CSV table of C-alpha atoms in Angstrom, one decimal:
chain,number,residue,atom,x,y,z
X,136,UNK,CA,-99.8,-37.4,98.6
X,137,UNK,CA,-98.0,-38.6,95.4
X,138,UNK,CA,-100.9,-37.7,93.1
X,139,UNK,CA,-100.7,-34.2,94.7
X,140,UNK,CA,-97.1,-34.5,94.2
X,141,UNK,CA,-97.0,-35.4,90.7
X,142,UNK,CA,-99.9,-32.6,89.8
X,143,UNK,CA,-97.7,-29.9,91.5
X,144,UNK,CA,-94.8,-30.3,89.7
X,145,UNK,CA,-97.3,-30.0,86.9
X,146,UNK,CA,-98.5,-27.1,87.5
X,147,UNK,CA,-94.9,-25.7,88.2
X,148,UNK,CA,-93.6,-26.5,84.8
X,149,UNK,CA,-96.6,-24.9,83.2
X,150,UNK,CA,-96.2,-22.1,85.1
X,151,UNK,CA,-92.5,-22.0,84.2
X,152,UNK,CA,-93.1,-22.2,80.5
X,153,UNK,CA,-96.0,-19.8,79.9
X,154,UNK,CA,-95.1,-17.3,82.0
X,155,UNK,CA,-93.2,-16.0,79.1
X,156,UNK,CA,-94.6,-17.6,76.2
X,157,UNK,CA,-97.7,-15.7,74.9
X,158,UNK,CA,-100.0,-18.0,75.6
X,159,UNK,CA,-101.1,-17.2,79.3
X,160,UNK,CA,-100.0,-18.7,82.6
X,161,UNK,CA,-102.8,-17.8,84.4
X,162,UNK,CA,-105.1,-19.1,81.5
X,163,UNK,CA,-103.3,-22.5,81.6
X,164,UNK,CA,-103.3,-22.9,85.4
X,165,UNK,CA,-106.8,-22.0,85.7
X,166,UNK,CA,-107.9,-24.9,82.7
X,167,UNK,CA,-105.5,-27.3,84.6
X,168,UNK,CA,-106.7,-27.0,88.4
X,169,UNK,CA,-109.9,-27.4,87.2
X,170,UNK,CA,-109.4,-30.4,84.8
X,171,UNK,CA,-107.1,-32.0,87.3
X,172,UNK,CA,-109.4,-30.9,90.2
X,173,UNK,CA,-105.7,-29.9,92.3
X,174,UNK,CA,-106.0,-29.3,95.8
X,175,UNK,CA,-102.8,-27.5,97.1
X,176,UNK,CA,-102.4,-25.9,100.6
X,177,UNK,CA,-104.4,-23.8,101.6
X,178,UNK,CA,-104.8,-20.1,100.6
X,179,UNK,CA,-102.9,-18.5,97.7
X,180,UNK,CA,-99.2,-20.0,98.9
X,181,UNK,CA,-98.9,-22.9,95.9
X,182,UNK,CA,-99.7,-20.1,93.3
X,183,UNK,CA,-97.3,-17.1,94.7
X,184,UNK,CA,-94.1,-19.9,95.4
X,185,UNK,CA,-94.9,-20.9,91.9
X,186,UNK,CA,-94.5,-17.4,90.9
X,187,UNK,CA,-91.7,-16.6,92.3
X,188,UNK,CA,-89.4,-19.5,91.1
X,189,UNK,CA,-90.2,-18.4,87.5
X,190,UNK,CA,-89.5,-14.6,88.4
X,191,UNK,CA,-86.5,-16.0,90.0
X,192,UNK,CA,-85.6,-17.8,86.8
X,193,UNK,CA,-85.6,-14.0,85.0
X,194,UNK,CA,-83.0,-13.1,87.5
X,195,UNK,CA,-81.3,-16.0,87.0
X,196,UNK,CA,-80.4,-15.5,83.6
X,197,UNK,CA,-80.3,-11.9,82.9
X,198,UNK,CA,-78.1,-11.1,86.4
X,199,UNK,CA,-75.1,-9.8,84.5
X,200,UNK,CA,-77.7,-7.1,82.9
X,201,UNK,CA,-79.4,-6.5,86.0
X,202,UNK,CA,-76.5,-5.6,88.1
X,203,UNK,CA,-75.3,-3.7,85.0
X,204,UNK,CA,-78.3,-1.8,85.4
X,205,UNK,CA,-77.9,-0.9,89.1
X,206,UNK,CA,-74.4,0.1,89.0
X,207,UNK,CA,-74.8,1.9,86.1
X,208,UNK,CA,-77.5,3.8,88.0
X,209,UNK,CA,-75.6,4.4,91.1
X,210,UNK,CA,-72.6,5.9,88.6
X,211,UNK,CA,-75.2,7.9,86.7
X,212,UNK,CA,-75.3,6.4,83.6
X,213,UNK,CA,-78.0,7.8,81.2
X,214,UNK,CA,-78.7,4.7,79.6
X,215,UNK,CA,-79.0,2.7,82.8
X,216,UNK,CA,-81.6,5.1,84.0
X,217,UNK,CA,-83.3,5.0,80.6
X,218,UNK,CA,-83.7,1.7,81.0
X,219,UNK,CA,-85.3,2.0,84.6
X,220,UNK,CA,-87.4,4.4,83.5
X,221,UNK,CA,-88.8,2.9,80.7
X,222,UNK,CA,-89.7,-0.5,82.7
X,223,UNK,CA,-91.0,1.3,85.6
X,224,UNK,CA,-93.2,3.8,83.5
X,225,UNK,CA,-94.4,0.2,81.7
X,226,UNK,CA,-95.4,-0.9,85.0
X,227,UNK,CA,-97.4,1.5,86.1
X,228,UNK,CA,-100.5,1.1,84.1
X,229,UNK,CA,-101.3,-2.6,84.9
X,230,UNK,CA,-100.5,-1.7,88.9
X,231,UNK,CA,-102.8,1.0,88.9
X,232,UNK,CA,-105.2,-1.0,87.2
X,233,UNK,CA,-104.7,-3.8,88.8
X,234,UNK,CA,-105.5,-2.2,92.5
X,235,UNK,CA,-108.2,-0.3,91.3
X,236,UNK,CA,-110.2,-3.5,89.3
X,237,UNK,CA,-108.5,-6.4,91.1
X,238,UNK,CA,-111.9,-7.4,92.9
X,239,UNK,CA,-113.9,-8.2,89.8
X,240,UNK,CA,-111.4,-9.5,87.9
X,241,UNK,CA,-111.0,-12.4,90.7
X,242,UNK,CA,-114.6,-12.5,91.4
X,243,UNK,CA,-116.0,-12.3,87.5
X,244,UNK,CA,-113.4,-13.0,85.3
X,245,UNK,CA,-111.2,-16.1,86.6
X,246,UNK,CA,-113.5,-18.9,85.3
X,247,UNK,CA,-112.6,-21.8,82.3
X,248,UNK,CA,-115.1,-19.8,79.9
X,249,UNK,CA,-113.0,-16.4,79.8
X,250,UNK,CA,-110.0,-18.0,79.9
X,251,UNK,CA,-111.4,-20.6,76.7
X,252,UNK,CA,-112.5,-17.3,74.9
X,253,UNK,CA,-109.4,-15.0,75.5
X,254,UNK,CA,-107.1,-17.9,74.2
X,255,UNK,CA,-109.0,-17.8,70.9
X,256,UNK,CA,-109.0,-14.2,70.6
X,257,UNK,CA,-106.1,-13.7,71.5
X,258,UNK,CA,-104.6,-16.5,68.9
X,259,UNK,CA,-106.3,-14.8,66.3
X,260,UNK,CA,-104.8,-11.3,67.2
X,261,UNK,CA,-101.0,-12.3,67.2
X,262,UNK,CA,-102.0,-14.1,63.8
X,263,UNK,CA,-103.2,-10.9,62.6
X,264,UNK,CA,-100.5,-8.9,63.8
X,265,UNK,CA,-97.6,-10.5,62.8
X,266,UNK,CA,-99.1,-9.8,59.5
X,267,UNK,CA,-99.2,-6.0,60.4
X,268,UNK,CA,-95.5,-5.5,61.8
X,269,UNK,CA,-94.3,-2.1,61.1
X,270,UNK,CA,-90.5,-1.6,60.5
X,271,UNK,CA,-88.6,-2.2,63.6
X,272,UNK,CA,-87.4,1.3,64.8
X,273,UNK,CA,-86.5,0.4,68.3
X,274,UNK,CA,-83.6,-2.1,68.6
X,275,UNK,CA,-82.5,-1.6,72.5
X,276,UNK,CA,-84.7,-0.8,75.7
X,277,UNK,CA,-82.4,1.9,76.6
X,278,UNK,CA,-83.7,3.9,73.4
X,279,UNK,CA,-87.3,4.0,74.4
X,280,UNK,CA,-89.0,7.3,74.9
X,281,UNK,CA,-91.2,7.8,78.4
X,282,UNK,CA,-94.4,7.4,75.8
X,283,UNK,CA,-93.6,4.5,74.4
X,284,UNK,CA,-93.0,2.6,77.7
X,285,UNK,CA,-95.7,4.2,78.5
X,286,UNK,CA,-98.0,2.8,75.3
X,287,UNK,CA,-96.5,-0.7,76.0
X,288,UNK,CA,-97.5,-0.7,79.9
X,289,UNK,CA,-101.0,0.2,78.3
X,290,UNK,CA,-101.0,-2.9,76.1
X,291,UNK,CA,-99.6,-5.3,79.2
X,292,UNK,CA,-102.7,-4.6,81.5
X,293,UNK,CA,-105.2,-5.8,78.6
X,294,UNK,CA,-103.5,-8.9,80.2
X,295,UNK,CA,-105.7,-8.4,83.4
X,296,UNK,CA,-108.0,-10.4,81.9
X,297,UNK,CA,-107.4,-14.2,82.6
X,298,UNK,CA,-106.4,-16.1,79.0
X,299,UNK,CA,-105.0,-12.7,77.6
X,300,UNK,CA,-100.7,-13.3,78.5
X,301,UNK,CA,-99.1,-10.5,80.1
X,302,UNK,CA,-96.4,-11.5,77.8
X,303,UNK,CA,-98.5,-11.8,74.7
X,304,UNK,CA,-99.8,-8.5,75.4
X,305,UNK,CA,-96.5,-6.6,75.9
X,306,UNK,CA,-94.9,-8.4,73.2
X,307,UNK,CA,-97.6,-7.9,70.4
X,308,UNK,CA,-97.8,-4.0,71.7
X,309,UNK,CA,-94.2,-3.4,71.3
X,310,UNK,CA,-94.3,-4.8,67.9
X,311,UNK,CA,-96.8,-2.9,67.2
X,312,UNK,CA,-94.9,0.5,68.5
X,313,UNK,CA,-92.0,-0.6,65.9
X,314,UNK,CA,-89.8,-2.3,68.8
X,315,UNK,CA,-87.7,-5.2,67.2
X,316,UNK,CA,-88.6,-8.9,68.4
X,317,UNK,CA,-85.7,-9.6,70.1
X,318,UNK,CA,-85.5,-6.4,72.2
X,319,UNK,CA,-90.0,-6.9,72.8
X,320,UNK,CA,-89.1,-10.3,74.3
X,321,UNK,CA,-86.3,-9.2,76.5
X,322,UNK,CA,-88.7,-6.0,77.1
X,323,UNK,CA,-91.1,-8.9,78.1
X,324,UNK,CA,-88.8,-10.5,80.4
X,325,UNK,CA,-88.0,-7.7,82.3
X,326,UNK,CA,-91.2,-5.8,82.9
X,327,UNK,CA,-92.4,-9.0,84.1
X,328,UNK,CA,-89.9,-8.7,87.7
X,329,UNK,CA,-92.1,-6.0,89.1
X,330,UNK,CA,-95.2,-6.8,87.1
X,331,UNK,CA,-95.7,-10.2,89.2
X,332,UNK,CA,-93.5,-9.2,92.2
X,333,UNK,CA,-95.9,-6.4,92.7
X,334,UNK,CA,-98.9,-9.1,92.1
X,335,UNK,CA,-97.9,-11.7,94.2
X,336,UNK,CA,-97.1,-9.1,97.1
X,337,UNK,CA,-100.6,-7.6,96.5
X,338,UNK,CA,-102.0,-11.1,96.9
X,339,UNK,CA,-99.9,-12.0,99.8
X,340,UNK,CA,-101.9,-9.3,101.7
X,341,UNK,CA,-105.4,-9.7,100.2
X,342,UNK,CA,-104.8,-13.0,101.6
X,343,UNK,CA,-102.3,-13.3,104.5
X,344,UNK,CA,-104.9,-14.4,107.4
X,345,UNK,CA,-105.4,-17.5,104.9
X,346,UNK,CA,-101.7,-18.6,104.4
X,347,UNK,CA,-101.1,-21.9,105.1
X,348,UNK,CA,-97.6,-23.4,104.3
X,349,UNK,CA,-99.3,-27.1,105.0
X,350,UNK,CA,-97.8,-29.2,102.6
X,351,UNK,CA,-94.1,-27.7,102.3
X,352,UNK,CA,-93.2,-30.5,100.0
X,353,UNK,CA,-96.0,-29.7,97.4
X,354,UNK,CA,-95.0,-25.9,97.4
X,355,UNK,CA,-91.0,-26.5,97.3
X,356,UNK,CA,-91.8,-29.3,94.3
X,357,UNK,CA,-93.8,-26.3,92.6
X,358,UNK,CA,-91.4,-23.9,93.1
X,359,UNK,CA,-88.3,-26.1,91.7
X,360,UNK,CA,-90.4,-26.8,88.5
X,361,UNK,CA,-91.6,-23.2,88.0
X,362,UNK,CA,-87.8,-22.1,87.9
X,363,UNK,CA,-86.1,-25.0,85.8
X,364,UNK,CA,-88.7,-24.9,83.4
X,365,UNK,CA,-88.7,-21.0,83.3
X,366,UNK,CA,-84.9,-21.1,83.1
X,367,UNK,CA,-85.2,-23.4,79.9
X,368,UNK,CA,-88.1,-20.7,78.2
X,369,UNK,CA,-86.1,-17.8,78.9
X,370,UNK,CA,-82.9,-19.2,76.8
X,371,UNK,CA,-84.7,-20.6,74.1
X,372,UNK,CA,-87.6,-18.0,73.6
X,373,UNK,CA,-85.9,-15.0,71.9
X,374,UNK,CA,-84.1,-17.6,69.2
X,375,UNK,CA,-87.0,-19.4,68.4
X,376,UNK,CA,-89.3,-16.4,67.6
X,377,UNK,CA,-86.1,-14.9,65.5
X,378,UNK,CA,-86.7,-18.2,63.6
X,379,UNK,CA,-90.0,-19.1,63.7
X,380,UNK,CA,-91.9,-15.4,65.0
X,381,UNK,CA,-95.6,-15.6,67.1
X,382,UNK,CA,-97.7,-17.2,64.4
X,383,UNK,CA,-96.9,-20.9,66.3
X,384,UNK,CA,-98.2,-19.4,69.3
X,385,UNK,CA,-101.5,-17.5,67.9
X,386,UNK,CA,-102.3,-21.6,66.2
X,387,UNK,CA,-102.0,-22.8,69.8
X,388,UNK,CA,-103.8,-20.3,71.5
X,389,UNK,CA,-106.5,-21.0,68.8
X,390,UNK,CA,-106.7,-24.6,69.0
X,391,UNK,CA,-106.4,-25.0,73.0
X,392,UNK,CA,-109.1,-22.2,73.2
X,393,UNK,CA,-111.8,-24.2,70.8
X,394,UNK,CA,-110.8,-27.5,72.7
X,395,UNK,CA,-111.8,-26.5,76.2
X,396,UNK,CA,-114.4,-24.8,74.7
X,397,UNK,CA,-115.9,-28.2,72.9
X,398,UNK,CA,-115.3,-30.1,76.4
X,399,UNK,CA,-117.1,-27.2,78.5
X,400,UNK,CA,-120.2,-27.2,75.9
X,401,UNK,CA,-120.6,-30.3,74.1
């Protein structure tokens, strides 16, 4: 039990800091279960509690700006539904998606290989596009156009694929739409609340004959680690890439990828 203890909360911090890090969560956790060989409760419980403290963590710290948003749109306020708008049209993509491919991507594409490959791919692609930054344009969510919402909910469901980061990819495709890094983090942030709500929900009933909550203490020791160690990422993420931008990432994505990759194959 303390072995399973100790690997839970883990796996709850790593899910708390690359959730929204572009580096991939789901990447990470499927490298780790494997190398650790973690057996939590039965079903998918472990990985939606998990989840959900680090969405909680988002709420958390951005609740001043949330409720602004909601009272804003209940008074009508233009750019509070701007700003609803352009997250929910930035959803959509990877939800439709998402339904429509969610079968394969579980059945083919969740395996150390993929996620080994993606890592190093995608590594090289924030390398290359930090190099390729257009001038910012876009310096507040509330200023983006239906299309570029849109554009960026296009770039997030390349994410679909294990070892990709849903925040990698809706970070590196605002920058690439001319959307400032501090607002394409925070843009991050927020698309993420329905992004893996609507996941976790969709899993819950893929998978709700299977749903065990065996083991409370495992889950509720997950769930505490996901949140404090989101709530720590969350703060510090938009100063450090104002200092330091994604290339630190893309050399870590790059070296982690060709590691797992050396202990798989050689």
């Amino acid at each position: 039990m303390f072995e399973q203890v100790v690997q839970a909360a883990l796996l709850g911090i790593v899910e708390g800091v690359t959730e929204f890090l572009p580096i991939s969560s789901t990447g990470h956790l499927i490298l780790l279960v494997d190398l650790l060989g973690f057996e939590g409760p039965p079903g998918k419980v472990f990985e939606v509690v998990i989840q959900l403290g680090a969405i909680l963590a988002i709420c958390v710290v951005y609740f001043a700006r949330l409720w602004h948003v909601v009272t804003g749109m209940i008074a009508r306020d233009p750019r509070a539904w701007r700003f609803a708008t352009a997250i929910v049209l930035a959803f959509l993509p990877a939800a439709v998606l998402g339904v429509l491919l969610h079968k394969i991507i579980k059945e083919v594409l969740f395996n150390p290989t993929v996620v080994s490959v993606a890592l190093v791919v995608g590594g090289i692609a924030i390398l290359l596009i930090e190099r390729l930054v257009p001038p910012a344009r876009h310096h507040e969510i509330e200023s983006f156009t239906p299309w570029l919402a849109l554009r960026i909910g296009l770039f997030q469901s390349i994410a679909m694929i294990p070892g990709v980061s849903r925040s990698g990819a809706t970070i590196l495709g605002s920058l690439l739409m001319g959307v400032d890094r501090k607002t394409a983090a925070e843009f991050s942030f927020f698309l993420a609340i329905p992004t893996m709500l609507g996941a976790t929900v969709y899993d819950l009933g893929k998978n709700w004959g299977s749903l065990s909550f065996d083991g409370g203490l495992i889950i509720a020791v997950g769930f505490v680690m996901a949140f404090l160690s989101g709530l720590l990422v969350v703060r510090s993420l938009v100063d450090f890439v104002g200092r330091y931008g994604f290339a630190p990432f893309g050399w870590y994505r790059i070296v982690l990828g060709l590691s797992m990759l050396g202990l798989l194959y050689l």
